[in-house]
Short mmCIF file of C-alpha atoms and ligand atoms in Angstrom, two decimals:
data_model
loop_
_atom_site.label_atom_id
_atom_site.label_comp_id
_atom_site.label_asym_id
_atom_site.label_seq_id
_atom_site.Cartn_x
_atom_site.Cartn_y
_atom_site.Cartn_z
CA MET A 569 -68.50 -87.83 93.39
CA SER A 570 -72.14 -88.81 92.72
CA THR A 571 -72.92 -92.05 90.88
CA SER A 572 -74.64 -92.12 87.50
CA ALA A 573 -77.87 -93.18 89.19
CA GLU A 574 -77.71 -90.25 91.62
CA LEU A 575 -76.88 -87.77 88.86
CA PHE A 576 -79.70 -89.07 86.65
CA ALA A 577 -82.21 -88.81 89.50
CA ARG A 578 -81.23 -85.15 89.95
CA ALA A 579 -81.16 -84.51 86.19
CA LEU A 580 -84.70 -85.88 85.75
CA GLN A 581 -85.98 -83.12 88.05
CA LEU A 582 -84.10 -80.42 86.16
CA MET A 583 -84.05 -81.30 82.46
CA PRO A 584 -86.65 -82.85 80.13
CA GLY A 585 -85.94 -86.57 80.24
CA GLY A 586 -82.84 -85.78 82.29
CA VAL A 587 -80.77 -85.05 79.17
CA ASN A 588 -79.77 -82.28 76.80
CA SER A 589 -80.18 -84.40 73.67
CA PRO A 590 -82.84 -87.14 73.45
CA VAL A 591 -80.78 -90.06 72.16
CA ARG A 592 -78.63 -89.95 75.32
CA ALA A 593 -81.61 -91.00 77.44
CA PHE A 594 -81.37 -94.73 76.52
CA ARG A 595 -85.12 -94.81 75.88
CA SER A 596 -84.90 -97.14 72.89
CA VAL A 597 -82.53 -99.62 74.51
CA GLY A 598 -84.07 -99.39 77.96
CA GLY A 599 -82.38 -98.70 81.28
CA THR A 600 -80.85 -95.42 82.35
CA PRO A 601 -77.80 -93.61 80.98
CA PHE A 602 -74.38 -93.56 82.57
CA PHE A 603 -72.71 -90.20 83.13
CA THR A 604 -69.20 -89.64 81.84
CA LYS A 605 -66.69 -87.79 84.01
CA ALA A 606 -63.66 -88.11 81.74
CA ALA A 607 -62.61 -89.47 78.37
CA ARG A 608 -59.22 -90.38 76.92
CA GLY A 609 -58.20 -92.28 73.82
CA ALA A 610 -60.80 -94.94 73.05
CA THR A 611 -62.13 -94.90 76.61
CA LEU A 612 -64.88 -93.20 78.57
CA VAL A 613 -64.63 -93.11 82.36
CA THR A 614 -68.05 -93.10 83.97
CA ALA A 615 -69.13 -91.39 87.18
CA ASP A 616 -69.17 -94.92 88.61
CA ASP A 617 -65.47 -95.38 87.77
CA ARG A 618 -66.13 -97.85 84.98
CA GLU A 619 -63.94 -97.74 81.88
CA LEU A 620 -65.81 -98.27 78.62
CA ILE A 621 -64.42 -98.76 75.12
CA ASP A 622 -66.36 -96.09 73.26
CA PHE A 623 -67.78 -96.62 69.76
CA VAL A 624 -69.76 -93.38 69.77
CA CYS A 625 -66.73 -91.07 69.76
CA THR A 626 -68.91 -88.13 70.84
CA TRP A 627 -71.09 -88.92 67.77
CA GLY A 628 -68.22 -88.54 65.34
CA PRO A 629 -65.80 -85.75 66.24
CA ALA A 630 -63.25 -87.85 68.17
CA ILE A 631 -61.51 -89.42 65.14
CA HIS A 632 -58.17 -89.17 66.99
CA GLY A 633 -59.69 -90.57 70.19
CA HIS A 634 -60.76 -88.49 73.17
CA ASN A 635 -58.72 -85.68 74.61
CA HIS A 636 -55.84 -85.96 72.14
CA PRO A 637 -52.77 -84.12 73.53
CA ARG A 638 -52.25 -82.07 70.34
CA ILE A 639 -55.85 -80.83 70.36
CA LYS A 640 -55.71 -80.12 74.09
CA ALA A 641 -52.51 -78.12 73.62
CA ALA A 642 -54.02 -76.14 70.75
CA ILE A 643 -57.05 -75.21 72.87
CA ALA A 644 -54.83 -74.27 75.81
CA ALA A 645 -52.68 -72.03 73.61
CA ALA A 646 -55.73 -70.32 72.11
CA LEU A 647 -57.23 -69.86 75.58
CA GLU A 648 -54.26 -67.70 76.58
CA ALA A 649 -55.32 -65.16 73.95
CA GLY A 650 -59.02 -65.09 74.83
CA THR A 651 -62.24 -67.07 74.48
CA SER A 652 -64.22 -64.96 72.00
CA PHE A 653 -63.55 -61.72 70.16
CA GLY A 654 -66.70 -60.88 68.16
CA THR A 655 -64.40 -59.74 65.34
CA PRO A 656 -62.68 -61.66 62.57
CA ASN A 657 -59.71 -63.67 63.89
CA PRO A 658 -56.71 -65.37 62.26
CA TYR A 659 -57.86 -68.91 63.12
CA GLU A 660 -60.92 -68.56 60.88
CA VAL A 661 -58.75 -67.88 57.86
CA GLU A 662 -56.54 -70.89 58.54
CA MET A 663 -59.60 -73.09 59.04
CA ALA A 664 -61.16 -71.87 55.76
CA GLU A 665 -57.90 -72.58 53.92
CA LEU A 666 -57.78 -76.12 55.31
CA ILE A 667 -61.42 -76.89 54.47
CA ILE A 668 -61.04 -75.54 50.95
CA ARG A 669 -57.85 -77.52 50.43
CA PHE A 670 -59.45 -80.80 51.52
CA PHE A 671 -62.79 -80.23 49.73
CA PRO A 672 -62.19 -79.01 46.16
CA SER A 673 -65.96 -78.45 45.68
CA ILE A 674 -65.81 -75.73 48.35
CA GLN A 675 -64.66 -72.40 46.92
CA LYS A 676 -65.96 -70.33 49.82
CA VAL A 677 -67.02 -71.34 53.31
CA ARG A 678 -68.90 -69.87 56.28
CA MET A 679 -68.35 -71.11 59.82
CA CYS A 680 -71.24 -71.53 62.25
CA ASN A 681 -71.81 -73.32 65.56
CA SER A 682 -73.45 -76.68 64.83
CA GLY A 683 -74.42 -79.08 62.09
CA THR A 684 -78.04 -77.99 62.52
CA GLU A 685 -77.07 -74.37 61.79
CA ALA A 686 -75.03 -75.47 58.79
CA THR A 687 -77.84 -77.45 57.13
CA MET A 688 -80.52 -74.87 58.00
CA SER A 689 -78.38 -72.11 56.46
CA ALA A 690 -77.50 -74.17 53.37
CA ILE A 691 -81.21 -74.74 52.72
CA ARG A 692 -81.97 -71.02 53.07
CA LEU A 693 -79.09 -70.21 50.75
CA ALA A 694 -80.31 -72.71 48.13
CA ARG A 695 -83.75 -71.11 48.29
CA GLY A 696 -82.38 -67.57 48.10
CA PHE A 697 -80.08 -68.46 45.21
CA THR A 698 -82.68 -70.27 43.08
CA LYS A 699 -85.67 -68.13 44.17
CA ARG A 700 -87.58 -71.40 44.61
CA ASP A 701 -89.18 -72.79 47.79
CA LYS A 702 -89.35 -76.57 47.67
CA ILE A 703 -86.62 -78.88 48.86
CA ILE A 704 -86.12 -82.63 48.67
CA LYS A 705 -84.79 -84.71 51.53
CA PHE A 706 -84.65 -88.46 52.01
CA ALA A 707 -86.50 -90.56 54.58
CA GLY A 708 -84.27 -91.44 57.51
CA CYS A 709 -81.69 -88.78 56.73
CA TYR A 710 -81.26 -86.44 59.67
CA HIS A 711 -79.94 -82.96 59.03
CA GLY A 712 -80.33 -81.46 62.48
CA HIS A 713 -83.52 -80.13 63.99
CA SER A 714 -84.56 -77.08 61.97
CA ASP A 715 -88.20 -77.01 60.83
CA SER A 716 -87.74 -77.68 57.10
CA LEU A 717 -85.63 -80.75 57.80
CA LEU A 718 -87.35 -82.40 60.76
CA ILE A 719 -89.64 -84.48 58.57
CA LYS A 720 -89.25 -88.26 58.33
CA ALA A 721 -85.95 -87.66 60.10
CA GLY A 722 -83.58 -90.27 61.50
CA SER A 723 -81.41 -90.09 64.62
CA GLY A 724 -83.12 -89.30 67.94
CA ALA A 725 -86.36 -88.33 66.19
CA LEU A 726 -86.76 -91.81 64.72
CA THR A 727 -85.38 -93.50 67.82
CA HIS A 728 -88.16 -91.96 69.89
CA GLY A 729 -90.88 -92.71 67.35
CA ASN A 730 -91.28 -89.08 66.32
CA PRO A 731 -89.68 -88.66 62.91
CA ASP A 732 -92.12 -85.83 62.09
CA SER A 733 -91.78 -83.51 65.07
CA ALA A 734 -94.73 -81.73 66.64
CA GLY A 735 -94.31 -77.97 66.32
CA VAL A 736 -93.40 -77.96 62.63
CA PRO A 737 -96.20 -76.02 60.86
CA ALA A 738 -97.92 -78.02 58.11
CA SER A 739 -97.31 -75.08 55.77
CA PHE A 740 -93.52 -75.49 56.29
CA ALA A 741 -93.67 -79.25 55.90
CA ARG A 742 -95.46 -78.85 52.56
CA GLU A 743 -92.32 -77.29 51.11
CA THR A 744 -90.27 -80.40 51.99
CA ILE A 745 -90.65 -83.37 49.67
CA VAL A 746 -89.51 -86.61 51.32
CA LEU A 747 -88.33 -89.44 49.07
CA PRO A 748 -86.96 -92.91 49.72
CA TYR A 749 -83.15 -93.07 49.68
CA ASN A 750 -81.62 -95.04 46.80
CA ASP A 751 -84.77 -94.74 44.63
CA ARG A 752 -84.07 -93.19 41.23
CA ALA A 753 -87.65 -93.44 39.95
CA ALA A 754 -88.95 -91.48 42.95
CA LEU A 755 -86.46 -88.69 42.24
CA ASP A 756 -87.42 -88.55 38.59
CA ALA A 757 -91.11 -88.41 39.50
CA ALA A 758 -90.57 -85.60 42.05
CA PHE A 759 -88.84 -83.41 39.48
CA VAL A 760 -91.57 -84.10 36.91
CA ALA A 761 -94.30 -83.28 39.45
CA ASN A 762 -92.67 -80.02 40.60
CA PRO A 763 -91.23 -78.40 37.47
CA GLY A 764 -88.95 -75.43 38.16
CA GLN A 765 -89.86 -75.46 41.86
CA ILE A 766 -87.14 -77.44 43.61
CA ALA A 767 -84.52 -75.20 45.18
CA GLY A 768 -82.31 -77.90 46.63
CA VAL A 769 -81.80 -81.56 47.32
CA ILE A 770 -80.08 -82.34 50.62
CA ILE A 771 -78.69 -85.79 51.30
CA GLU A 772 -76.49 -87.58 53.78
CA ALA A 773 -74.47 -89.07 50.94
CA TYR A 774 -73.68 -92.00 53.23
CA CYS A 775 -76.48 -92.07 55.82
CA GLY A 776 -75.36 -92.11 59.43
CA ASN A 777 -78.58 -91.32 61.22
CA VAL A 778 -80.83 -94.27 60.45
CA GLY A 779 -77.93 -96.56 61.16
CA PHE A 780 -75.16 -96.50 58.58
CA ILE A 781 -76.34 -96.99 54.99
CA MET A 782 -74.46 -96.61 51.74
CA PRO A 783 -75.89 -95.72 48.33
CA ASP A 784 -76.33 -98.17 45.46
CA ALA A 785 -73.66 -97.92 42.78
CA GLY A 786 -74.37 -94.92 40.53
CA TYR A 787 -77.11 -93.43 42.73
CA LEU A 788 -75.17 -90.34 43.79
CA GLN A 789 -74.01 -89.77 40.19
CA PHE A 790 -77.66 -89.92 39.12
CA LEU A 791 -78.52 -87.39 41.81
CA ARG A 792 -75.77 -85.07 40.57
CA GLU A 793 -77.00 -85.31 36.99
CA ILE A 794 -80.69 -84.77 37.71
CA THR A 795 -80.09 -81.77 39.99
CA ALA A 796 -77.74 -80.15 37.47
CA ARG A 797 -80.30 -80.68 34.72
CA HIS A 798 -83.00 -78.90 36.75
CA GLY A 799 -80.89 -76.03 38.10
CA THR A 800 -81.38 -77.42 41.62
CA VAL A 801 -78.70 -76.96 44.26
CA LEU A 802 -77.22 -80.30 45.38
CA ILE A 803 -76.28 -80.22 49.07
CA PHE A 804 -74.14 -82.99 50.52
CA ASP A 805 -74.57 -83.16 54.27
CA GLU A 806 -71.12 -84.33 55.34
CA VAL A 807 -71.44 -83.28 58.98
CA MET A 808 -70.69 -86.88 59.99
CA THR A 809 -68.76 -88.12 56.96
CA GLY A 810 -66.59 -85.08 56.23
CA PHE A 811 -62.92 -85.80 57.07
CA ARG A 812 -64.05 -89.24 58.31
CA ILE A 813 -64.87 -91.39 55.27
CA ALA A 814 -61.91 -89.74 53.53
CA LYS A 815 -60.04 -86.47 53.99
CA GLY A 816 -62.40 -84.97 51.43
CA GLY A 817 -65.45 -86.89 52.67
CA VAL A 818 -67.85 -89.00 50.63
CA GLN A 819 -67.52 -86.64 47.69
CA GLU A 820 -63.81 -87.48 47.39
CA ARG A 821 -64.49 -91.23 47.62
CA GLU A 822 -67.38 -91.09 45.13
CA LYS A 823 -65.77 -88.45 42.89
CA ILE A 824 -68.81 -86.17 42.92
CA THR A 825 -68.88 -82.38 43.09
CA PRO A 826 -71.92 -81.13 45.02
CA ASP A 827 -72.87 -77.44 44.87
CA LEU A 828 -72.88 -77.00 48.64
CA THR A 829 -71.50 -79.10 51.51
CA THR A 830 -72.30 -78.97 55.21
CA LEU A 831 -69.68 -79.88 57.79
CA GLY A 832 -69.37 -80.17 61.58
CA LYS A 833 -68.12 -82.71 64.14
CA ILE A 834 -64.43 -83.35 63.25
CA ILE A 835 -63.76 -79.74 62.19
CA GLY A 836 -64.42 -78.66 65.78
CA GLY A 837 -62.02 -81.16 67.34
CA GLY A 838 -64.69 -81.82 70.00
CA LEU A 839 -65.83 -78.22 70.47
CA PRO A 840 -69.15 -76.94 69.05
CA VAL A 841 -68.84 -76.03 65.39
CA GLY A 842 -70.44 -76.24 61.96
CA ALA A 843 -69.67 -74.94 58.48
CA PHE A 844 -71.20 -74.78 55.04
CA GLY A 845 -69.54 -73.96 51.78
CA GLY A 846 -69.46 -74.56 48.07
CA ARG A 847 -69.63 -72.76 44.75
CA ALA A 848 -68.52 -69.14 45.08
CA ASP A 849 -71.42 -67.85 42.95
CA ILE A 850 -73.87 -69.45 45.40
CA MET A 851 -71.96 -68.53 48.59
CA ASP A 852 -71.73 -64.90 47.46
CA HIS A 853 -75.51 -64.67 47.89
CA LEU A 854 -74.86 -64.63 51.65
CA ALA A 855 -74.86 -61.38 53.63
CA PRO A 856 -72.93 -59.07 53.62
CA LEU A 857 -72.46 -59.62 49.85
CA GLY A 858 -75.93 -60.87 49.04
CA PRO A 859 -79.56 -60.96 50.22
CA VAL A 860 -79.52 -64.26 52.18
CA TYR A 861 -79.05 -63.50 55.87
CA GLN A 862 -77.02 -65.73 58.17
CA ALA A 863 -75.02 -64.76 61.26
CA GLY A 864 -73.62 -65.92 64.61
CA THR A 865 -72.10 -64.26 67.68
CA LEU A 866 -69.77 -67.19 68.32
CA SER A 867 -69.21 -68.25 64.69
CA GLY A 868 -65.51 -68.85 64.06
CA ASN A 869 -64.90 -68.99 67.80
CA PRO A 870 -61.12 -69.04 68.39
CA LEU A 871 -61.12 -72.04 70.73
CA ALA A 872 -63.27 -74.14 68.38
CA MET A 873 -61.16 -73.08 65.40
CA ALA A 874 -57.91 -73.92 67.19
CA ALA A 875 -59.20 -77.37 68.18
CA GLY A 876 -60.49 -78.03 64.67
CA ILE A 877 -57.29 -76.87 62.99
CA ALA A 878 -55.26 -79.20 65.22
CA SER A 879 -57.60 -82.09 64.38
CA LEU A 880 -57.38 -81.46 60.62
CA ARG A 881 -53.60 -81.02 60.68
CA LEU A 882 -53.29 -84.37 62.49
CA LEU A 883 -55.38 -85.99 59.76
CA GLU A 884 -53.10 -84.46 57.13
CA GLU A 885 -50.00 -85.75 58.90
CA LEU A 886 -51.24 -89.24 59.76
CA ASN A 887 -53.51 -90.04 56.80
CA PRO A 888 -55.19 -92.69 59.02
CA TYR A 889 -57.93 -93.78 56.62
CA ALA A 890 -56.55 -97.17 55.50
CA ASN A 891 -55.86 -98.03 59.12
CA LEU A 892 -59.33 -96.95 60.26
CA ASP A 893 -60.86 -99.11 57.53
CA ARG A 894 -58.82 -102.08 58.76
CA LEU A 895 -60.23 -101.56 62.27
CA GLY A 896 -63.75 -101.20 60.89
CA ARG A 897 -63.42 -104.44 58.93
CA GLN A 898 -62.06 -106.27 61.98
CA LEU A 899 -65.13 -105.24 63.97
CA ARG A 900 -67.54 -106.04 61.11
CA ASP A 901 -66.01 -109.48 60.53
CA ALA A 902 -66.15 -110.34 64.25
CA VAL A 903 -69.88 -109.52 64.36
CA LEU A 904 -70.64 -111.37 61.11
CA ALA A 905 -68.77 -114.48 62.26
CA ALA A 906 -70.45 -114.54 65.68
CA CYS A 907 -73.92 -114.08 64.18
CA ARG A 908 -73.29 -116.77 61.58
CA ALA A 909 -72.21 -119.20 64.31
CA LYS A 910 -75.30 -118.41 66.38
CA GLY A 911 -77.71 -118.37 63.42
CA ILE A 912 -78.74 -114.74 63.95
CA PRO A 913 -79.48 -112.81 60.75
CA VAL A 914 -77.44 -109.60 60.60
CA GLN A 915 -76.32 -106.85 58.25
CA VAL A 916 -73.18 -104.87 59.09
CA PRO A 917 -72.72 -102.01 56.63
CA GLN A 918 -69.25 -100.51 57.15
CA CYS A 919 -67.02 -98.06 55.39
CA GLY A 920 -63.81 -96.90 57.03
CA SER A 921 -64.53 -95.86 60.60
CA MET A 922 -68.36 -95.90 60.34
CA PHE A 923 -70.56 -98.97 60.78
CA SER A 924 -73.93 -100.25 61.95
CA ILE A 925 -75.30 -103.54 63.21
CA PHE A 926 -78.82 -104.35 61.98
CA PHE A 927 -80.30 -107.64 63.19
CA THR A 928 -82.20 -108.51 60.01
CA SER A 929 -81.88 -110.82 57.02
CA THR A 930 -82.94 -107.95 54.71
CA PRO A 931 -80.13 -105.97 53.07
CA VAL A 932 -80.45 -102.44 54.45
CA ARG A 933 -80.56 -99.77 51.75
CA ASP A 934 -83.15 -97.25 52.98
CA TYR A 935 -85.41 -96.19 55.86
CA ALA A 936 -87.96 -98.98 55.32
CA THR A 937 -85.36 -101.74 55.30
CA ALA A 938 -83.56 -100.20 58.32
CA LEU A 939 -86.82 -100.61 60.21
CA THR A 940 -86.76 -104.38 59.56
CA GLY A 941 -83.92 -104.61 62.10
CA ASP A 942 -84.89 -106.25 65.38
CA ALA A 943 -84.65 -103.26 67.75
CA LYS A 944 -85.52 -105.34 70.84
CA LEU A 945 -82.69 -107.77 70.11
CA PHE A 946 -80.40 -104.79 69.55
CA GLY A 947 -81.34 -103.48 72.99
CA ARG A 948 -80.36 -106.78 74.61
CA PHE A 949 -77.11 -106.86 72.63
CA PHE A 950 -76.36 -103.24 73.59
CA HIS A 951 -76.74 -103.99 77.31
CA ALA A 952 -74.72 -107.21 77.10
CA CYS A 953 -71.85 -105.22 75.52
CA LEU A 954 -72.18 -102.39 78.03
CA ALA A 955 -72.04 -104.86 80.93
CA GLN A 956 -68.71 -106.08 79.55
CA GLY A 957 -67.28 -102.57 79.06
CA VAL A 958 -68.13 -101.73 75.44
CA TYR A 959 -70.33 -98.73 74.67
CA LEU A 960 -72.23 -98.78 71.36
CA ALA A 961 -74.65 -96.03 70.31
CA PRO A 962 -77.78 -96.46 72.47
CA SER A 963 -80.13 -96.90 69.53
CA ALA A 964 -80.64 -99.37 66.69
CA TYR A 965 -80.77 -96.33 64.36
CA GLU A 966 -77.44 -94.66 65.00
CA ALA A 967 -74.06 -95.30 63.37
CA GLY A 968 -70.99 -96.47 65.26
CA PHE A 969 -67.65 -94.67 65.03
CA LEU A 970 -64.04 -95.75 65.43
CA SER A 971 -60.98 -93.66 66.15
CA THR A 972 -57.26 -94.15 65.66
CA ALA A 973 -57.09 -94.76 69.43
CA HIS A 974 -59.04 -98.02 69.00
CA ASP A 975 -56.04 -99.62 67.32
CA GLY A 976 -54.36 -102.35 69.41
CA PRO A 977 -55.85 -103.85 72.59
CA ALA A 978 -59.08 -101.82 72.45
CA ILE A 979 -60.31 -103.24 69.13
CA ASP A 980 -59.24 -106.78 70.04
CA ARG A 981 -60.99 -106.62 73.40
CA ALA A 982 -64.11 -105.03 71.84
CA CYS A 983 -64.36 -107.74 69.18
CA THR A 984 -64.21 -110.43 71.87
CA VAL A 985 -66.92 -108.66 73.88
CA LEU A 986 -69.20 -108.23 70.87
CA ALA A 987 -68.77 -111.87 69.83
CA THR A 988 -69.45 -113.13 73.37
CA ALA A 989 -72.53 -110.90 73.67
CA ILE A 990 -73.90 -112.34 70.43
CA LYS A 991 -73.19 -115.89 71.56
CA GLU A 992 -75.18 -115.29 74.72
CA LEU A 993 -78.17 -113.57 73.10
N1 HOZ B 397 -76.54 -86.37 64.90
C1 HOZ B 397 -76.04 -86.98 66.08
C2 HOZ B 397 -76.54 -88.37 66.23
N2 HOZ B 397 -77.16 -88.93 65.16
C3 HOZ B 397 -76.30 -86.10 67.23
C4 HOZ B 397 -76.33 -86.75 68.53
C5 HOZ B 397 -77.52 -86.31 69.30
O1 HOZ B 397 -78.61 -86.19 68.71
O2 HOZ B 397 -77.34 -86.10 70.49
#
């Protein structure tokens, strides 16, 4: 089999930047990406036959570790019956029942094929429901790559210095108001300045795309109150956090009922999927019942549904959240202790199985403070970890993820590697 270097040389001739998603290209940490030929548990196996402890977890979905036997078996069983039907299928109903059971704010749900589709559709629905055009998003929050949302975005867009993408018409961008996260006064001012015009507010309730950032106490409650007061649809983007921070996502942990929620990642068990759902009176504005159009040839795909159902049923059975938080704290404490010993300023926001490492003395609570992190130092740290067999997200502005498969030797070994890498920085 070809090495990563050989594959990347070929890929560069065939694909822009040699990748199918920009953050994979290692541009912000330098060097060239490895190629993965297999994954199991907490481990990636590279084309060069290296085994890496993986803290990206395919950017969130692999909460049970890679290639879990129950999910594999569910996909194999579904495969026997066919790969796509283009008609309603029984899996979709079971998936909808599970989502609605775990997320009490969701009375009706629509499946789609990615988180980008879910957020794009939720925005259209909020606009169609309220008959208003403007939306509010928060700097550094990334809600996929549709036009309305690719403004001051995090994730790969920020990583590559392009948070406002070329190709988004200025007339579209004008309908998107971007505010600082965690800033109540800015929210108040935006509603005063745009009376009766704001269709929806979309937020990564816990940000995972500018690194991991949590809200100040009471901020999300304030957001709920102000949107309700103005008849504005509150959309929680829980593509990353849904079924990860808690079974019912951030909204369960924070006890908040948004009007709409977007989901993805874990509900596909590693296959491509997205979903959005919420109040029935809003969801019933979707075609075929209502005037807001949204569709998809592969939506509710039986293989993706089967994988997702298996993943959600495992979560129900295992209730792994306390254990995942223990692993997250072990990793956080190892990094904090090593940085303290070395005299390197660091912030390690962590909740359950999500975390970030910002090399800065400034507490990180929004986009501006995330940018105070030393990205060059992060790049050196990233490569020192990779050299010792630990794979962190290849950007200072992405969250890390843990899985149940990290429990045991993997987390112990990873903590040693991270601490040694810090010592040698
Ligand atoms: N939203 C994910 C990372 N922030 C997607 C990964 C990607 O962009 O490839």
